[in-house]
C-alpha cells in the first residue's frame, strides 16, 4: 500500500501533466494539432508528460513542496535542482487549488523553497511579476526560447514570460520546458 506522501506526489505529477497538456492544447500555435484528439490521444499525451516528470523526480532533479492536511492536497510547488552549485534552483510552478487561493498558500510554498535554496530563478507571466517581487524576486529580463532547430514548434509557447530571480549575479539557469521532440511525441506526430 502506498503511503500518503507517495499518493500526494502521484496526484501532483498527474495534475501537472494534465495542466501542461491543457496549456499546450489551448496554444494558438498548436491548436490545430489537437482538433482531432480523442480520449485515447489525450491519455497517451498525459502519460508521456507524466513519464518525463516521473523520470525527473526519480532522478532527484525534480522536487515537490506540498501543502496538505490529512491526505488532502491544497497546493504544491515544483522545482528543479542540480548537483552543480553553479546553477540556481529553477522554480517551475506554484499551484494552489481554486478553493484555497488568496489565502497566502502560494507565498508560503515560495518561502519554503527559498528557505532551502538560496538562489532561485523562475519564469512567470507578466501578471505574476508583482507577486514574486513581493517575495524578494527581481525582474531580470524577458524570456526567449533558444533559437535552434530543437525549438521550432515550441517557440511561441513561452512568449510573454519574464525571468525572475532572487539573487544578483549572472548565471546560466537550467530551465525546464518542452522542446520539439517532446511536442512531436505528445502530439503523436
mmCIF file of C-alpha atoms in Angstrom:
data_model
loop_
_atom_site.group_PDB
_atom_site.id
_atom_site.type_symbol
_atom_site.label_atom_id
_atom_site.label_comp_id
_atom_site.label_asym_id
_atom_site.label_seq_id
_atom_site.Cartn_x
_atom_site.Cartn_y
_atom_site.Cartn_z
ATOM 1 C CA UNK A 1 0.000 0.000 0.000
ATOM 2 C CA UNK A 2 1.281 3.481 -0.873
ATOM 3 C CA UNK A 3 1.938 5.911 1.913
ATOM 4 C CA UNK A 4 0.316 9.350 1.971
ATOM 5 C CA UNK A 5 3.385 11.130 0.643
ATOM 6 C CA UNK A 6 3.643 8.862 -2.412
ATOM 7 C CA UNK A 7 -0.083 9.293 -3.050
ATOM 8 C CA UNK A 8 0.292 13.071 -2.946
ATOM 9 C CA UNK A 9 3.345 13.062 -5.230
ATOM 10 C CA UNK A 10 1.367 10.909 -7.686
ATOM 11 C CA UNK A 11 -1.504 13.403 -7.542
ATOM 12 C CA UNK A 12 0.836 16.369 -8.067
ATOM 13 C CA UNK A 13 2.597 14.810 -11.052
ATOM 14 C CA UNK A 14 -0.743 13.818 -12.601
ATOM 15 C CA UNK A 15 -2.201 17.309 -12.087
ATOM 16 C CA UNK A 16 0.935 18.849 -13.573
ATOM 17 C CA UNK A 17 0.886 16.558 -16.630
ATOM 18 C CA UNK A 18 -2.798 17.330 -17.228
ATOM 19 C CA UNK A 19 -2.159 21.048 -16.750
ATOM 20 C CA UNK A 20 0.747 21.059 -19.178
ATOM 21 C CA UNK A 21 -1.354 19.275 -21.798
ATOM 22 C CA UNK A 22 -4.175 21.767 -21.258
ATOM 23 C CA UNK A 23 -1.746 24.660 -21.756
ATOM 24 C CA UNK A 24 -0.430 23.071 -24.943
ATOM 25 C CA UNK A 25 -3.895 22.351 -26.329
ATOM 26 C CA UNK A 26 -5.018 25.957 -25.926
ATOM 27 C CA UNK A 27 -1.949 27.423 -27.595
ATOM 28 C CA UNK A 28 -2.911 29.092 -30.884
ATOM 29 C CA UNK A 29 0.268 27.661 -32.423
ATOM 30 C CA UNK A 30 -0.699 24.063 -31.637
ATOM 31 C CA UNK A 31 -4.496 24.213 -31.543
ATOM 32 C CA UNK A 32 -4.947 22.632 -34.982
ATOM 33 C CA UNK A 33 -2.918 19.605 -33.849
ATOM 34 C CA UNK A 34 -5.357 18.980 -31.000
ATOM 35 C CA UNK A 35 -8.595 19.236 -33.002
ATOM 36 C CA UNK A 36 -8.614 15.528 -33.810
ATOM 37 C CA UNK A 37 -7.512 14.402 -30.327
ATOM 38 C CA UNK A 38 -9.786 11.825 -28.765
ATOM 39 C CA UNK A 39 -9.790 10.367 -25.248
ATOM 40 C CA UNK A 40 -7.080 7.833 -26.139
ATOM 41 C CA UNK A 41 -4.839 10.538 -27.659
ATOM 42 C CA UNK A 42 -5.281 12.703 -24.566
ATOM 43 C CA UNK A 43 -4.445 9.784 -22.258
ATOM 44 C CA UNK A 44 -1.337 8.930 -24.297
ATOM 45 C CA UNK A 45 -0.187 12.551 -24.222
ATOM 46 C CA UNK A 46 -0.751 12.920 -20.466
ATOM 47 C CA UNK A 47 1.101 9.638 -19.886
ATOM 48 C CA UNK A 48 4.041 10.875 -21.946
ATOM 49 C CA UNK A 49 4.293 14.139 -19.994
ATOM 50 C CA UNK A 50 3.836 12.245 -16.744
ATOM 51 C CA UNK A 51 6.678 9.870 -17.707
ATOM 52 C CA UNK A 52 9.014 12.835 -18.250
ATOM 53 C CA UNK A 53 8.074 14.271 -14.849
ATOM 54 C CA UNK A 54 8.361 10.840 -13.176
ATOM 55 C CA UNK A 55 11.834 10.343 -14.622
ATOM 56 C CA UNK A 56 12.991 13.768 -13.404
ATOM 57 C CA UNK A 57 11.515 13.059 -9.952
ATOM 58 C CA UNK A 58 13.106 9.608 -9.678
ATOM 59 C CA UNK A 59 16.487 11.001 -10.754
ATOM 60 C CA UNK A 60 16.228 13.611 -7.999
ATOM 61 C CA UNK A 61 16.200 16.657 -10.266
ATOM 62 C CA UNK A 62 12.521 17.474 -9.768
ATOM 63 C CA UNK A 63 11.460 18.296 -6.213
ATOM 64 C CA UNK A 64 7.971 18.881 -4.897
ATOM 65 C CA UNK A 65 6.807 21.016 -1.972
ATOM 66 C CA UNK A 66 3.307 20.099 -0.874
ATOM 67 C CA UNK A 67 0.753 21.980 1.194
ATOM 68 C CA UNK A 68 -1.622 19.357 2.573
ATOM 69 C CA UNK A 69 -3.527 18.119 5.572
ATOM 70 C CA UNK A 70 -4.847 14.625 6.269
ATOM 71 C CA UNK A 71 -4.088 13.364 2.752
ATOM 72 C CA UNK A 72 -5.891 16.355 1.223
ATOM 73 C CA UNK A 73 -3.795 18.361 -1.240
ATOM 74 C CA UNK A 74 -4.265 22.149 -1.143
ATOM 75 C CA UNK A 75 -1.379 23.138 -3.364
ATOM 76 C CA UNK A 76 2.140 22.408 -4.467
ATOM 77 C CA UNK A 77 5.312 23.808 -5.928
ATOM 78 C CA UNK A 78 7.534 22.010 -8.412
ATOM 79 C CA UNK A 79 11.182 22.971 -8.687
ATOM 80 C CA UNK A 80 14.334 21.604 -10.260
ATOM 81 C CA UNK A 81 17.769 21.357 -8.718
ATOM 82 C CA UNK A 82 21.131 20.134 -9.931
ATOM 83 C CA UNK A 83 24.153 18.801 -8.089
ATOM 84 C CA UNK A 84 26.216 21.599 -9.645
ATOM 85 C CA UNK A 85 26.243 24.539 -7.198
ATOM 86 C CA UNK A 86 26.911 26.941 -10.081
ATOM 87 C CA UNK A 87 23.250 26.622 -11.104
ATOM 88 C CA UNK A 88 20.355 28.114 -9.157
ATOM 89 C CA UNK A 89 17.198 26.212 -8.311
ATOM 90 C CA UNK A 90 14.582 26.607 -11.023
ATOM 91 C CA UNK A 91 11.023 27.050 -9.726
ATOM 92 C CA UNK A 92 8.788 25.559 -12.393
ATOM 93 C CA UNK A 93 5.377 26.157 -10.865
ATOM 94 C CA UNK A 94 3.365 27.052 -7.815
ATOM 95 C CA UNK A 95 -0.207 25.786 -7.935
ATOM 96 C CA UNK A 96 -2.947 26.227 -5.354
ATOM 97 C CA UNK A 97 -6.307 24.532 -5.890
ATOM 98 C CA UNK A 98 -9.104 27.004 -6.614
ATOM 99 C CA UNK A 99 -10.972 26.852 -3.259
ATOM 100 C CA UNK A 100 -7.763 27.640 -1.339
ATOM 101 C CA UNK A 101 -6.452 30.549 -3.390
ATOM 102 C CA UNK A 102 -5.923 34.050 -1.984
ATOM 103 C CA UNK A 103 -5.171 32.672 1.475
ATOM 104 C CA UNK A 104 -1.377 33.036 1.328
ATOM 105 C CA UNK A 105 -0.613 29.393 0.486
ATOM 106 C CA UNK A 106 1.340 30.268 -2.679
ATOM 107 C CA UNK A 107 3.531 32.646 -0.700
ATOM 108 C CA UNK A 108 4.152 30.010 1.969
ATOM 109 C CA UNK A 109 5.156 27.463 -0.679
ATOM 110 C CA UNK A 110 7.506 30.017 -2.242
ATOM 111 C CA UNK A 111 9.027 30.876 1.145
ATOM 112 C CA UNK A 112 9.673 27.194 1.867
ATOM 113 C CA UNK A 113 11.573 26.817 -1.410
ATOM 114 C CA UNK A 114 13.620 29.977 -0.913
ATOM 115 C CA UNK A 115 14.416 28.942 2.665
ATOM 116 C CA UNK A 116 16.004 25.717 1.428
ATOM 117 C CA UNK A 117 17.590 27.131 -1.740
ATOM 118 C CA UNK A 118 19.444 30.444 -1.570
ATOM 119 C CA UNK A 119 19.384 31.136 -5.320
ATOM 120 C CA UNK A 120 16.070 30.618 -7.092
ATOM 121 C CA UNK A 121 15.048 31.608 -10.626
ATOM 122 C CA UNK A 122 11.701 31.226 -12.375
ATOM 123 C CA UNK A 123 9.645 32.138 -15.409
ATOM 124 C CA UNK A 124 6.269 33.772 -14.938
ATOM 125 C CA UNK A 125 3.667 35.675 -16.934
ATOM 126 C CA UNK A 126 3.654 39.445 -16.565
ATOM 127 C CA UNK A 127 0.588 39.361 -14.302
ATOM 128 C CA UNK A 128 2.554 37.366 -11.673
ATOM 129 C CA UNK A 129 5.609 39.669 -11.514
ATOM 130 C CA UNK A 130 4.196 41.718 -8.598
ATOM 131 C CA UNK A 131 3.576 38.548 -6.563
ATOM 132 C CA UNK A 132 7.177 37.402 -6.962
ATOM 133 C CA UNK A 133 8.557 40.904 -6.358
ATOM 134 C CA UNK A 134 6.621 40.998 -3.072
ATOM 135 C CA UNK A 135 8.595 37.893 -2.072
ATOM 136 C CA UNK A 136 12.057 39.295 -2.867
ATOM 137 C CA UNK A 137 12.408 38.382 -6.538
ATOM 138 C CA UNK A 138 13.566 40.840 -9.178
ATOM 139 C CA UNK A 139 12.615 41.044 -12.812
ATOM 140 C CA UNK A 140 15.690 40.009 -14.799
ATOM 141 C CA UNK A 141 14.672 40.005 -18.467
ATOM 142 C CA UNK A 142 12.048 38.772 -20.908
ATOM 143 C CA UNK A 143 12.421 35.077 -21.634
ATOM 144 C CA UNK A 144 13.371 33.933 -25.117
ATOM 145 C CA UNK A 145 13.308 30.335 -26.321
ATOM 146 C CA UNK A 146 16.670 29.238 -27.727
ATOM 147 C CA UNK A 147 16.916 29.945 -31.441
ATOM 148 C CA UNK A 148 17.748 26.485 -32.764
ATOM 149 C CA UNK A 149 16.142 23.533 -34.505
ATOM 150 C CA UNK A 150 15.105 21.871 -31.212
ATOM 151 C CA UNK A 151 12.586 24.643 -30.510
ATOM 152 C CA UNK A 152 10.788 25.445 -33.786
ATOM 153 C CA UNK A 153 7.354 24.150 -32.684
ATOM 154 C CA UNK A 154 7.709 25.411 -29.152
ATOM 155 C CA UNK A 155 8.998 28.895 -29.987
ATOM 156 C CA UNK A 156 5.685 30.670 -29.398
ATOM 157 C CA UNK A 157 4.605 28.598 -26.413
ATOM 158 C CA UNK A 158 6.749 30.523 -23.995
ATOM 159 C CA UNK A 159 6.226 34.061 -25.241
ATOM 160 C CA UNK A 160 5.459 36.884 -22.851
ATOM 161 C CA UNK A 161 7.213 35.211 -19.927
ATOM 162 C CA UNK A 162 9.539 37.056 -17.573
ATOM 163 C CA UNK A 163 12.680 35.701 -15.974
ATOM 164 C CA UNK A 164 12.707 36.452 -12.248
ATOM 165 C CA UNK A 165 15.370 35.641 -9.671
ATOM 166 C CA UNK A 166 16.157 36.323 -6.036
ATOM 167 C CA UNK A 167 19.894 36.923 -6.497
ATOM 168 C CA UNK A 168 22.005 39.452 -8.400
ATOM 169 C CA UNK A 169 24.871 37.632 -10.093
ATOM 170 C CA UNK A 170 24.588 36.456 -13.668
ATOM 171 C CA UNK A 171 24.410 32.710 -14.100
ATOM 172 C CA UNK A 172 23.063 30.161 -16.503
ATOM 173 C CA UNK A 173 19.663 28.876 -15.399
ATOM 174 C CA UNK A 174 18.646 25.250 -16.039
ATOM 175 C CA UNK A 175 15.090 25.841 -17.228
ATOM 176 C CA UNK A 176 12.605 23.026 -17.752
ATOM 177 C CA UNK A 177 10.358 23.320 -20.764
ATOM 178 C CA UNK A 178 9.217 21.090 -23.571
ATOM 179 C CA UNK A 179 11.242 21.005 -26.769
ATOM 180 C CA UNK A 180 10.082 19.964 -30.245
ATOM 181 C CA UNK A 181 10.988 16.325 -29.688
ATOM 182 C CA UNK A 182 8.677 16.273 -26.667
ATOM 183 C CA UNK A 183 5.929 18.042 -28.607
ATOM 184 C CA UNK A 184 6.058 15.586 -31.518
ATOM 185 C CA UNK A 185 5.764 12.706 -29.029
ATOM 186 C CA UNK A 186 2.872 14.401 -27.221
ATOM 187 C CA UNK A 187 1.091 15.152 -30.491
ATOM 188 C CA UNK A 188 1.763 11.683 -31.881
ATOM 189 C CA UNK A 189 3.495 13.077 -34.971
#
